[in-house]
PDB file of C-alpha atoms in Angstrom:
ATOM      1  CA  MET A   1      45.945  -4.398  -6.380  1.00  0.00           C
ATOM      2  CA  HIS A   2      43.889  -5.532  -3.402  1.00  0.00           C
ATOM      3  CA  ASN A   3      45.192  -8.726  -1.865  1.00  0.00           C
ATOM      4  CA  HIS A   4      41.893  -9.428  -0.127  1.00  0.00           C
ATOM      5  CA  THR A   5      38.330 -10.055  -1.180  1.00  0.00           C
ATOM      6  CA  LEU A   6      35.758  -7.256  -1.609  1.00  0.00           C
ATOM      7  CA  ALA A   7      32.960  -9.450  -0.244  1.00  0.00           C
ATOM      8  CA  ASP A   8      33.108  -7.759   3.161  1.00  0.00           C
ATOM      9  CA  TRP A   9      32.099  -4.456   1.548  1.00  0.00           C
ATOM     10  CA  ARG A  10      29.358  -5.864  -0.652  1.00  0.00           C
ATOM     11  CA  HIS A  11      25.775  -6.671   0.245  1.00  0.00           C
ATOM     12  CA  ASP A  12      22.704  -7.812  -1.602  1.00  0.00           C
ATOM     13  CA  HIS A  13      19.821  -5.567  -2.558  1.00  0.00           C
ATOM     14  CA  VAL A  14      16.881  -7.726  -1.516  1.00  0.00           C
ATOM     15  CA  PHE A  15      14.506  -5.238   0.075  1.00  0.00           C
ATOM     16  CA  LEU A  16      11.335  -7.342   0.310  1.00  0.00           C
ATOM     17  CA  GLY A  17       9.034  -7.321   3.329  1.00  0.00           C
ATOM     18  CA  ALA A  18       9.579  -9.844   6.096  1.00  0.00           C
ATOM     19  CA  ALA A  19       6.216 -11.514   5.355  1.00  0.00           C
ATOM     20  CA  HIS A  20       6.488 -11.279   1.557  1.00  0.00           C
ATOM     21  CA  ASP A  21       5.758 -14.958   0.800  1.00  0.00           C
ATOM     22  CA  ARG A  22       2.890 -15.189   3.282  1.00  0.00           C
ATOM     23  CA  ASN A  23       1.311 -12.018   1.944  1.00  0.00           C
ATOM     24  CA  GLU A  24       1.548 -13.365  -1.602  1.00  0.00           C
ATOM     25  CA  ARG A  25      -0.226 -16.617  -0.674  1.00  0.00           C
ATOM     26  CA  ARG A  26      -3.005 -14.819   1.189  1.00  0.00           C
ATOM     27  CA  THR A  27      -3.453 -12.335  -1.625  1.00  0.00           C
ATOM     28  CA  TRP A  28      -3.960 -15.133  -4.160  1.00  0.00           C
ATOM     29  CA  ALA A  29      -6.513 -16.765  -1.834  1.00  0.00           C
ATOM     30  CA  VAL A  30      -8.503 -13.533  -1.602  1.00  0.00           C
ATOM     31  CA  VAL A  31      -8.305 -13.062  -5.386  1.00  0.00           C
ATOM     32  CA  GLY A  32     -10.038 -16.432  -5.814  1.00  0.00           C
ATOM     33  CA  LEU A  33     -12.747 -15.615  -3.265  1.00  0.00           C
ATOM     34  CA  THR A  34     -13.540 -12.194  -4.649  1.00  0.00           C
ATOM     35  CA  ALA A  35     -13.478 -13.343  -8.284  1.00  0.00           C
ATOM     36  CA  VAL A  36     -16.217 -15.899  -7.593  1.00  0.00           C
ATOM     37  CA  MET A  37     -18.300 -13.402  -5.634  1.00  0.00           C
ATOM     38  CA  MET A  38     -17.709 -10.698  -8.215  1.00  0.00           C
ATOM     39  CA  VAL A  39     -19.291 -12.819 -10.954  1.00  0.00           C
ATOM     40  CA  ALA A  40     -22.254 -13.645  -8.723  1.00  0.00           C
ATOM     41  CA  GLU A  41     -22.940 -10.022  -7.754  1.00  0.00           C
ATOM     42  CA  ILE A  42     -22.570  -8.584 -11.266  1.00  0.00           C
ATOM     43  CA  ALA A  43     -24.809 -11.296 -12.697  1.00  0.00           C
ATOM     44  CA  GLY A  44     -27.299 -10.911  -9.847  1.00  0.00           C
ATOM     45  CA  GLY A  45     -27.392  -7.131 -10.117  1.00  0.00           C
ATOM     46  CA  THR A  46     -27.984  -7.349 -13.874  1.00  0.00           C
ATOM     47  CA  VAL A  47     -30.680 -10.022 -13.683  1.00  0.00           C
ATOM     48  CA  PHE A  48     -32.470  -8.646 -10.629  1.00  0.00           C
ATOM     49  CA  GLY A  49     -32.114  -4.970 -11.557  1.00  0.00           C
ATOM     50  CA  SER A  50     -30.203  -3.717  -8.501  1.00  0.00           C
ATOM     51  CA  MET A  51     -27.789  -0.853  -9.154  1.00  0.00           C
ATOM     52  CA  ALA A  52     -26.449  -1.058  -5.598  1.00  0.00           C
ATOM     53  CA  LEU A  53     -25.708  -4.769  -6.046  1.00  0.00           C
ATOM     54  CA  LEU A  54     -24.199  -4.129  -9.466  1.00  0.00           C
ATOM     55  CA  ALA A  55     -22.027  -1.342  -8.026  1.00  0.00           C
ATOM     56  CA  ASP A  56     -20.837  -3.664  -5.269  1.00  0.00           C
ATOM     57  CA  GLY A  57     -20.067  -6.335  -7.866  1.00  0.00           C
ATOM     58  CA  TRP A  58     -18.021  -3.946  -9.981  1.00  0.00           C
ATOM     59  CA  HIS A  59     -16.335  -2.710  -6.832  1.00  0.00           C
ATOM     60  CA  MET A  60     -15.378  -6.306  -6.069  1.00  0.00           C
ATOM     61  CA  SER A  61     -14.167  -6.738  -9.647  1.00  0.00           C
ATOM     62  CA  THR A  62     -11.788  -3.804  -9.295  1.00  0.00           C
ATOM     63  CA  HIS A  63     -10.728  -5.184  -5.928  1.00  0.00           C
ATOM     64  CA  ALA A  64     -10.038  -8.608  -7.467  1.00  0.00           C
ATOM     65  CA  GLY A  65      -8.126  -6.978 -10.304  1.00  0.00           C
ATOM     66  CA  ALA A  66      -6.102  -4.816  -7.933  1.00  0.00           C
ATOM     67  CA  LEU A  67      -5.288  -7.815  -5.758  1.00  0.00           C
ATOM     68  CA  ALA A  68      -4.310  -9.851  -8.820  1.00  0.00           C
ATOM     69  CA  ILE A  69      -1.901  -7.089  -9.838  1.00  0.00           C
ATOM     70  CA  ALA A  70      -0.571  -7.046  -6.272  1.00  0.00           C
ATOM     71  CA  ALA A  71      -0.116 -10.829  -6.290  1.00  0.00           C
ATOM     72  CA  PHE A  72       1.758 -10.730  -9.597  1.00  0.00           C
ATOM     73  CA  ALA A  73       3.872  -7.888  -8.207  1.00  0.00           C
ATOM     74  CA  TYR A  74       4.754 -10.033  -5.182  1.00  0.00           C
ATOM     75  CA  ARG A  75       5.769 -12.881  -7.486  1.00  0.00           C
ATOM     76  CA  PHE A  76       7.783 -10.677  -9.841  1.00  0.00           C
ATOM     77  CA  ALA A  77       9.527  -8.914  -6.968  1.00  0.00           C
ATOM     78  CA  ARG A  78      10.463 -12.251  -5.405  1.00  0.00           C
ATOM     79  CA  SER A  79      11.740 -13.858  -8.619  1.00  0.00           C
ATOM     80  CA  HIS A  80      13.777 -10.774  -9.629  1.00  0.00           C
ATOM     81  CA  ALA A  81      14.943  -9.723  -6.164  1.00  0.00           C
ATOM     82  CA  ARG A  82      18.621 -10.284  -7.065  1.00  0.00           C
ATOM     83  CA  ASP A  83      18.415  -9.103 -10.650  1.00  0.00           C
ATOM     84  CA  PRO A  84      21.312  -6.628 -11.105  1.00  0.00           C
ATOM     85  CA  ARG A  85      19.209  -4.563 -13.521  1.00  0.00           C
ATOM     86  CA  PHE A  86      17.302  -3.186 -10.522  1.00  0.00           C
ATOM     87  CA  THR A  87      19.775  -0.886  -8.770  1.00  0.00           C
ATOM     88  CA  PHE A  88      17.884  -0.820  -5.476  1.00  0.00           C
ATOM     89  CA  GLY A  89      16.051  -4.120  -5.797  1.00  0.00           C
ATOM     90  CA  THR A  90      12.371  -4.783  -6.470  1.00  0.00           C
ATOM     91  CA  GLY A  91      10.888  -3.773  -3.109  1.00  0.00           C
ATOM     92  CA  LYS A  92       8.829  -0.953  -4.658  1.00  0.00           C
ATOM     93  CA  LEU A  93       6.986  -3.185  -7.151  1.00  0.00           C
ATOM     94  CA  GLY A  94       4.027  -3.332  -4.781  1.00  0.00           C
ATOM     95  CA  ASP A  95       3.752   0.453  -4.725  1.00  0.00           C
ATOM     96  CA  LEU A  96       3.865   0.597  -8.524  1.00  0.00           C
ATOM     97  CA  ALA A  97       1.141  -2.065  -8.727  1.00  0.00           C
ATOM     98  CA  GLY A  98      -0.982  -0.190  -6.200  1.00  0.00           C
ATOM     99  CA  PHE A  99      -0.663   3.071  -8.108  1.00  0.00           C
ATOM    100  CA  ALA A 100      -1.700   1.422 -11.387  1.00  0.00           C
ATOM    101  CA  SER A 101      -4.731  -0.314  -9.865  1.00  0.00           C
ATOM    102  CA  ALA A 102      -5.778   2.928  -8.161  1.00  0.00           C
ATOM    103  CA  ILE A 103      -6.006   4.647 -11.555  1.00  0.00           C
ATOM    104  CA  VAL A 104      -8.283   1.854 -12.800  1.00  0.00           C
ATOM    105  CA  LEU A 105     -10.406   2.140  -9.646  1.00  0.00           C
ATOM    106  CA  ALA A 106     -10.908   5.854 -10.246  1.00  0.00           C
ATOM    107  CA  MET A 107     -12.175   5.171 -13.774  1.00  0.00           C
ATOM    108  CA  ILE A 108     -14.547   2.443 -12.560  1.00  0.00           C
ATOM    109  CA  SER A 109     -15.970   4.712  -9.847  1.00  0.00           C
ATOM    110  CA  LEU A 110     -16.851   7.307 -12.480  1.00  0.00           C
ATOM    111  CA  GLY A 111     -18.660   4.658 -14.496  1.00  0.00           C
ATOM    112  CA  ILE A 112     -20.662   3.405 -11.524  1.00  0.00           C
ATOM    113  CA  GLY A 113     -21.562   6.949 -10.482  1.00  0.00           C
ATOM    114  CA  TYR A 114     -22.788   7.782 -13.984  1.00  0.00           C
ATOM    115  CA  GLU A 115     -24.902   4.612 -14.249  1.00  0.00           C
ATOM    116  CA  SER A 116     -26.410   5.215 -10.802  1.00  0.00           C
ATOM    117  CA  VAL A 117     -27.478   8.753 -11.723  1.00  0.00           C
ATOM    118  CA  VAL A 118     -29.075   7.413 -14.928  1.00  0.00           C
ATOM    119  CA  ARG A 119     -31.013   4.854 -12.868  1.00  0.00           C
ATOM    120  CA  LEU A 120     -32.380   7.652 -10.692  1.00  0.00           C
ATOM    121  CA  PHE A 121     -34.211   9.081 -13.687  1.00  0.00           C
ATOM    122  CA  GLN A 122     -34.828   5.777 -15.490  1.00  0.00           C
ATOM    123  CA  PRO A 123     -35.647   3.237 -12.749  1.00  0.00           C
ATOM    124  CA  VAL A 124     -35.808  -0.478 -13.512  1.00  0.00           C
ATOM    125  CA  THR A 125     -37.638  -3.365 -11.822  1.00  0.00           C
ATOM    126  CA  ILE A 126     -35.707  -4.821  -8.879  1.00  0.00           C
ATOM    127  CA  HIS A 127     -36.085  -8.383  -7.524  1.00  0.00           C
ATOM    128  CA  TYR A 128     -35.370  -7.470  -3.922  1.00  0.00           C
ATOM    129  CA  ALA A 129     -35.277 -10.893  -2.270  1.00  0.00           C
ATOM    130  CA  GLU A 130     -32.743 -12.365  -4.682  1.00  0.00           C
ATOM    131  CA  ALA A 131     -30.594  -9.209  -4.835  1.00  0.00           C
ATOM    132  CA  THR A 132     -30.493  -8.870  -1.040  1.00  0.00           C
ATOM    133  CA  ALA A 133     -29.502 -12.522  -0.603  1.00  0.00           C
ATOM    134  CA  ILE A 134     -26.548 -12.114  -2.976  1.00  0.00           C
ATOM    135  CA  ALA A 135     -25.472  -8.916  -1.211  1.00  0.00           C
ATOM    136  CA  VAL A 136     -25.469 -10.738   2.138  1.00  0.00           C
ATOM    137  CA  VAL A 137     -23.259 -13.485   0.706  1.00  0.00           C
ATOM    138  CA  GLY A 138     -20.979 -10.792  -0.706  1.00  0.00           C
ATOM    139  CA  LEU A 139     -20.640  -9.230   2.723  1.00  0.00           C
ATOM    140  CA  GLY A 140     -19.624 -12.610   4.135  1.00  0.00           C
ATOM    141  CA  VAL A 141     -16.921 -12.987   1.473  1.00  0.00           C
ATOM    142  CA  ASN A 142     -15.656  -9.475   2.227  1.00  0.00           C
ATOM    143  CA  LEU A 143     -15.373 -10.228   5.939  1.00  0.00           C
ATOM    144  CA  LEU A 144     -13.572 -13.519   5.244  1.00  0.00           C
ATOM    145  CA  SER A 145     -11.166 -11.685   2.925  1.00  0.00           C
ATOM    146  CA  ALA A 146     -10.529  -9.054   5.596  1.00  0.00           C
ATOM    147  CA  TRP A 147      -9.726 -11.820   8.060  1.00  0.00           C
ATOM    148  CA  LEU A 148      -7.259 -13.435   5.628  1.00  0.00           C
ATOM    149  CA  LEU A 149      -5.461 -10.161   4.947  1.00  0.00           C
ATOM    150  CA  GLY A 150      -5.794  -8.665   8.403  1.00  0.00           C
ATOM    151  CA  GLY A 151      -3.206 -10.685  10.351  1.00  0.00           C
ATOM    152  CA  GLU A 152      -0.705  -7.854  10.586  1.00  0.00           C
ATOM    153  CA  HIS A 153      -3.112  -4.936  10.329  1.00  0.00           C
ATOM    154  CA  HIS A 154      -4.900  -5.103  13.653  1.00  0.00           C
ATOM    155  CA  HIS A 155      -1.830  -3.555  15.217  1.00  0.00           C
ATOM    156  CA  ASP A 156      -0.918  -1.600  12.092  1.00  0.00           C
ATOM    157  CA  HIS A 157      -3.621   0.964  12.752  1.00  0.00           C
ATOM    158  CA  ASP A 158      -2.265   1.578  16.213  1.00  0.00           C
ATOM    159  CA  GLY A 159       1.231   1.690  14.755  1.00  0.00           C
ATOM    160  CA  ASP A 160       0.327   4.802  12.811  1.00  0.00           C
ATOM    161  CA  HIS A 161       0.918   6.721  16.005  1.00  0.00           C
ATOM    162  CA  ASP A 162       4.400   5.268  16.386  1.00  0.00           C
ATOM    163  CA  GLN A 163       6.692   7.236  14.102  1.00  0.00           C
ATOM    164  CA  GLY A 164       9.426   4.623  14.418  1.00  0.00           C
ATOM    165  CA  HIS A 165       7.202   1.658  13.605  1.00  0.00           C
ATOM    166  CA  HIS A 166       4.417   2.190  11.078  1.00  0.00           C
ATOM    167  CA  HIS A 167       6.643   2.550   8.025  1.00  0.00           C
ATOM    168  CA  HIS A 168       7.765  -1.089   8.421  1.00  0.00           C
ATOM    169  CA  HIS A 169       4.460  -2.442   7.107  1.00  0.00           C
ATOM    170  CA  ASP A 170       3.725  -3.632   3.602  1.00  0.00           C
ATOM    171  CA  HIS A 171       1.796  -0.707   2.121  1.00  0.00           C
ATOM    172  CA  ASN A 172       0.607  -2.905  -0.723  1.00  0.00           C
ATOM    173  CA  LEU A 173      -1.099  -5.416   1.562  1.00  0.00           C
ATOM    174  CA  ARG A 174      -2.246  -2.701   3.924  1.00  0.00           C
ATOM    175  CA  ALA A 175      -4.023  -0.902   1.072  1.00  0.00           C
ATOM    176  CA  ALA A 176      -5.645  -4.172   0.024  1.00  0.00           C
ATOM    177  CA  TYR A 177      -6.852  -4.746   3.583  1.00  0.00           C
ATOM    178  CA  TRP A 178      -8.511  -1.333   3.827  1.00  0.00           C
ATOM    179  CA  HIS A 179      -9.963  -1.870   0.375  1.00  0.00           C
ATOM    180  CA  VAL A 180     -11.593  -5.097   1.582  1.00  0.00           C
ATOM    181  CA  LEU A 181     -13.142  -3.135   4.437  1.00  0.00           C
ATOM    182  CA  ALA A 182     -14.397  -0.595   1.902  1.00  0.00           C
ATOM    183  CA  ASP A 183     -15.932  -3.519  -0.001  1.00  0.00           C
ATOM    184  CA  ALA A 184     -17.619  -4.667   3.183  1.00  0.00           C
ATOM    185  CA  LEU A 185     -18.993  -1.164   3.758  1.00  0.00           C
ATOM    186  CA  THR A 186     -20.355  -1.068   0.209  1.00  0.00           C
ATOM    187  CA  SER A 187     -22.047  -4.433   0.796  1.00  0.00           C
ATOM    188  CA  VAL A 188     -23.654  -3.119   3.975  1.00  0.00           C
ATOM    189  CA  LEU A 189     -24.901  -0.050   2.088  1.00  0.00           C
ATOM    190  CA  ALA A 190     -26.284  -2.260  -0.687  1.00  0.00           C
ATOM    191  CA  ILE A 191     -28.167  -4.407   1.835  1.00  0.00           C
ATOM    192  CA  ALA A 192     -29.529  -1.307   3.586  1.00  0.00           C
ATOM    193  CA  GLY A 193     -30.631   0.287   0.306  1.00  0.00           C
ATOM    194  CA  LEU A 194     -32.313  -2.866  -0.991  1.00  0.00           C
ATOM    195  CA  SER A 195     -34.053  -3.520   2.325  1.00  0.00           C
ATOM    196  CA  ALA A 196     -35.389   0.044   2.607  1.00  0.00           C
ATOM    197  CA  ALA A 197     -36.592   0.012  -0.990  1.00  0.00           C
ATOM    198  CA  TRP A 198     -38.200  -3.402  -0.495  1.00  0.00           C
ATOM    199  CA  ILE A 199     -39.959  -2.577   2.788  1.00  0.00           C
ATOM    200  CA  PHE A 200     -40.862   1.096   2.300  1.00  0.00           C
ATOM    201  CA  GLY A 201     -40.987   1.284  -1.471  1.00  0.00           C
ATOM    202  CA  TRP A 202     -38.121   3.792  -1.671  1.00  0.00           C
ATOM    203  CA  THR A 203     -36.912   2.671  -5.095  1.00  0.00           C
ATOM    204  CA  TRP A 204     -34.832   5.813  -5.429  1.00  0.00           C
ATOM    205  CA  LEU A 205     -32.628   4.694  -2.534  1.00  0.00           C
ATOM    206  CA  ASP A 206     -31.012   1.830  -4.450  1.00  0.00           C
ATOM    207  CA  PRO A 207     -29.326   4.018  -7.110  1.00  0.00           C
ATOM    208  CA  VAL A 208     -28.449   6.570  -4.395  1.00  0.00           C
ATOM    209  CA  ILE A 209     -26.588   3.774  -2.614  1.00  0.00           C
ATOM    210  CA  GLY A 210     -24.854   3.098  -5.939  1.00  0.00           C
ATOM    211  CA  VAL A 211     -23.601   6.704  -5.903  1.00  0.00           C
ATOM    212  CA  VAL A 212     -22.361   6.254  -2.335  1.00  0.00           C
ATOM    213  CA  GLY A 213     -20.534   3.089  -3.400  1.00  0.00           C
ATOM    214  CA  ALA A 214     -18.878   4.994  -6.243  1.00  0.00           C
ATOM    215  CA  LEU A 215     -17.731   7.670  -3.792  1.00  0.00           C
ATOM    216  CA  VAL A 216     -16.252   5.005  -1.507  1.00  0.00           C
ATOM    217  CA  ILE A 217     -14.271   3.584  -4.435  1.00  0.00           C
ATOM    218  CA  ALA A 218     -13.110   7.050  -5.476  1.00  0.00           C
ATOM    219  CA  HIS A 219     -12.011   7.881  -1.925  1.00  0.00           C
ATOM    220  CA  TRP A 220      -9.987   4.689  -1.600  1.00  0.00           C
ATOM    221  CA  SER A 221      -8.509   5.232  -5.060  1.00  0.00           C
ATOM    222  CA  TRP A 222      -7.333   8.740  -4.210  1.00  0.00           C
ATOM    223  CA  GLY A 223      -5.772   7.577  -0.955  1.00  0.00           C
ATOM    224  CA  LEU A 224      -3.784   4.876  -2.745  1.00  0.00           C
ATOM    225  CA  ILE A 225      -2.719   7.242  -5.535  1.00  0.00           C
ATOM    226  CA  ARG A 226      -1.439   9.682  -2.917  1.00  0.00           C
ATOM    227  CA  ASP A 227       0.399   7.126  -0.766  1.00  0.00           C
ATOM    228  CA  ALA A 228       1.854   4.980  -3.564  1.00  0.00           C
ATOM    229  CA  GLY A 229       2.754   8.060  -5.584  1.00  0.00           C
ATOM    230  CA  ALA A 230       4.738   9.471  -2.664  1.00  0.00           C
ATOM    231  CA  VAL A 231       6.800   6.282  -2.494  1.00  0.00           C
ATOM    232  CA  LEU A 232       7.373   6.219  -6.262  1.00  0.00           C
ATOM    233  CA  LEU A 233       8.544   9.844  -6.143  1.00  0.00           C
ATOM    234  CA  ASP A 234      10.947   9.003  -3.277  1.00  0.00           C
ATOM    235  CA  ALA A 235       9.257  11.365  -0.843  1.00  0.00           C
ATOM    236  CA  THR A 236      10.781  11.269   2.630  1.00  0.00           C
ATOM    237  CA  PRO A 237       8.799   8.454   4.265  1.00  0.00           C
ATOM    238  CA  ASP A 238       9.038   9.582   7.867  1.00  0.00           C
ATOM    239  CA  LYS A 239      10.221  12.891   9.322  1.00  0.00           C
ATOM    240  CA  ALA A 240      10.990  11.159  12.606  1.00  0.00           C
ATOM    241  CA  LEU A 241      13.511   8.913  10.837  1.00  0.00           C
ATOM    242  CA  ALA A 242      15.333  11.943   9.470  1.00  0.00           C
ATOM    243  CA  GLU A 243      15.302  13.601  12.893  1.00  0.00           C
ATOM    244  CA  THR A 244      16.782  10.477  14.496  1.00  0.00           C
ATOM    245  CA  ILE A 245      19.637  10.406  11.990  1.00  0.00           C
ATOM    246  CA  LYS A 246      20.329  14.096  12.562  1.00  0.00           C
ATOM    247  CA  SER A 247      20.286  13.784  16.348  1.00  0.00           C
ATOM    248  CA  ARG A 248      22.811  10.944  16.250  1.00  0.00           C
ATOM    249  CA  LEU A 249      25.232  12.447  13.742  1.00  0.00           C
ATOM    250  CA  GLU A 250      25.035  16.170  14.510  1.00  0.00           C
ATOM    251  CA  VAL A 251      27.166  16.063  17.649  1.00  0.00           C
ATOM    252  CA  GLY A 252      29.440  18.897  18.629  1.00  0.00           C
ATOM    253  CA  HIS A 253      30.415  20.873  15.535  1.00  0.00           C
ATOM    254  CA  ASP A 254      29.494  18.055  13.130  1.00  0.00           C
ATOM    255  CA  SER A 255      26.662  19.097  10.797  1.00  0.00           C
ATOM    256  CA  ILE A 256      24.677  17.375   8.080  1.00  0.00           C
ATOM    257  CA  ALA A 257      24.909  19.363   4.848  1.00  0.00           C
ATOM    258  CA  ASP A 258      22.691  17.071   2.790  1.00  0.00           C
ATOM    259  CA  LEU A 259      20.358  14.206   3.701  1.00  0.00           C
ATOM    260  CA  HIS A 260      18.289  11.987   1.411  1.00  0.00           C
ATOM    261  CA  ILE A 261      15.984   9.252   2.727  1.00  0.00           C
ATOM    262  CA  TRP A 262      13.682   7.116   0.625  1.00  0.00           C
ATOM    263  CA  ARG A 263      11.730   3.878   0.868  1.00  0.00           C
ATOM    264  CA  LEU A 264      13.273   0.807  -0.802  1.00  0.00           C
ATOM    265  CA  GLY A 265      10.540  -1.646   0.190  1.00  0.00           C
ATOM    266  CA  PRO A 266       8.447  -2.676   3.215  1.00  0.00           C
ATOM    267  CA  GLY A 267      10.626  -2.103   6.274  1.00  0.00           C
ATOM    268  CA  HIS A 268      13.618  -1.006   4.195  1.00  0.00           C
ATOM    269  CA  HIS A 269      14.943   2.500   3.637  1.00  0.00           C
ATOM    270  CA  GLY A 270      17.921   3.989   1.883  1.00  0.00           C
ATOM    271  CA  ALA A 271      19.830   7.041   3.100  1.00  0.00           C
ATOM    272  CA  ILE A 272      22.616   9.222   1.722  1.00  0.00           C
ATOM    273  CA  VAL A 273      24.263  11.512   4.274  1.00  0.00           C
ATOM    274  CA  SER A 274      26.755  14.292   3.555  1.00  0.00           C
ATOM    275  CA  LEU A 275      28.450  15.324   6.809  1.00  0.00           C
ATOM    276  CA  VAL A 276      30.708  18.324   7.445  1.00  0.00           C
ATOM    277  CA  SER A 277      33.060  18.175  10.430  1.00  0.00           C
ATOM    278  CA  ASP A 278      35.856  20.270  11.950  1.00  0.00           C
ATOM    279  CA  HIS A 279      37.641  17.051  12.887  1.00  0.00           C
ATOM    280  CA  PRO A 280      36.423  14.304  10.555  1.00  0.00           C
ATOM    281  CA  GLN A 281      36.431  10.721  11.766  1.00  0.00           C
ATOM    282  CA  PRO A 282      36.533   7.598   9.584  1.00  0.00           C
ATOM    283  CA  VAL A 283      33.245   6.769   7.905  1.00  0.00           C
ATOM    284  CA  GLU A 284      32.944   3.655  10.086  1.00  0.00           C
ATOM    285  CA  HIS A 285      32.703   5.907  13.149  1.00  0.00           C
ATOM    286  CA  TYR A 286      29.522   7.527  11.837  1.00  0.00           C
ATOM    287  CA  ARG A 287      28.058   4.302  10.485  1.00  0.00           C
ATOM    288  CA  ALA A 288      28.397   2.777  13.955  1.00  0.00           C
ATOM    289  CA  LYS A 289      26.120   5.493  15.362  1.00  0.00           C
ATOM    290  CA  LEU A 290      23.320   4.310  13.063  1.00  0.00           C
ATOM    291  CA  ALA A 291      24.096   0.594  13.202  1.00  0.00           C
ATOM    292  CA  ASP A 292      21.086  -0.306  15.367  1.00  0.00           C
ATOM    293  CA  MET A 293      18.593   1.326  12.983  1.00  0.00           C
ATOM    294  CA  GLY A 294      17.455  -1.824  11.210  1.00  0.00           C
ATOM    295  CA  GLU A 295      15.224   0.058   8.780  1.00  0.00           C
ATOM    296  CA  LEU A 296      18.306   1.637   7.162  1.00  0.00           C
ATOM    297  CA  SER A 297      19.086  -1.165   4.725  1.00  0.00           C
ATOM    298  CA  HIS A 298      21.266   0.861   2.355  1.00  0.00           C
ATOM    299  CA  LEU A 299      23.379   3.622   3.896  1.00  0.00           C
ATOM    300  CA  THR A 300      25.949   5.867   2.202  1.00  0.00           C
ATOM    301  CA  ILE A 301      27.919   8.426   4.233  1.00  0.00           C
ATOM    302  CA  GLU A 302      30.395  10.971   2.920  1.00  0.00           C
ATOM    303  CA  VAL A 303      32.458  13.122   5.292  1.00  0.00           C
ATOM    304  CA  HIS A 304      33.964  16.527   4.476  1.00  0.00           C
ATOM    305  CA  ARG A 305      36.403  18.618   6.465  1.00  0.00           C
ATOM    306  CA  CYS A 306      35.048  22.075   7.202  1.00  0.00           C
ATOM    307  CA  ALA A 307      36.731  24.672   4.977  1.00  0.00           C
ATOM    308  CA  GLY A 308      39.403  26.629   6.854  1.00  0.00           C
ATOM    309  CA  GLU A 309      39.988  23.892   9.435  1.00  0.00           C
ATOM    310  CA  HIS A 310      43.365  22.060   9.493  1.00  0.00           C
TER     311      HIS A 310
END
């Protein structure tokens, strides 16, 4: 029997992002803003006959829904962070929420695209002044939402070029931020389409802008499906991380026989390393070589003596 505590060898499995609570608060704030604007744009597009405005409103509705799912995911992940039922914690809840909302976005984009094409052949009367005014207000809400969510993303874009840095960011919030910018783009397109139709009489341009808005939604949806799906399938998050581990452990005749790296949550990664050595050292020797890699929150190392060596 051990005559000492096992606490020194145990650790918690809380793999939430460093700004988890702040991101949750800001996400709820943006949900409120976009929900109000969503109702205004959908109602305005229906009453005033603008497909572009209606498309932007439905785009904002999917955005509000996606953000609501993200906010609930933040809350659930926080409240169940130490629940032993989750073997590696709840850090990936945001990726699951993003994947689910992306599927809904894809369905909505198909609906908007279909309705826009119908409007091309069956045009309706558009009240341009009222529809344009609502679109301008919608753009303002989008920009305010981008500002609320964009605190950590101004440098995140640049961080994409830093292989040792960009995977620390909250992919859930980052996706929401780029989605807000997509909303802003759709608002700009709606304003441009309404203005051109109003001034030059190009009534066909409004539903064409609706098609463009649907394509923007579909593009964002596919990007989120791809990125969130990779995390859910435990795809290796960063080749540079794997190369760093190999360069530090494969010294002399020591070789890595098997290496698994996966994302546990924003800024947290798990790794399982199987090392073969002619002269094996204690596991602590190899762990010390990776000790300064803060992103490795859960590390398992097994060491094998090379067959034939004594």
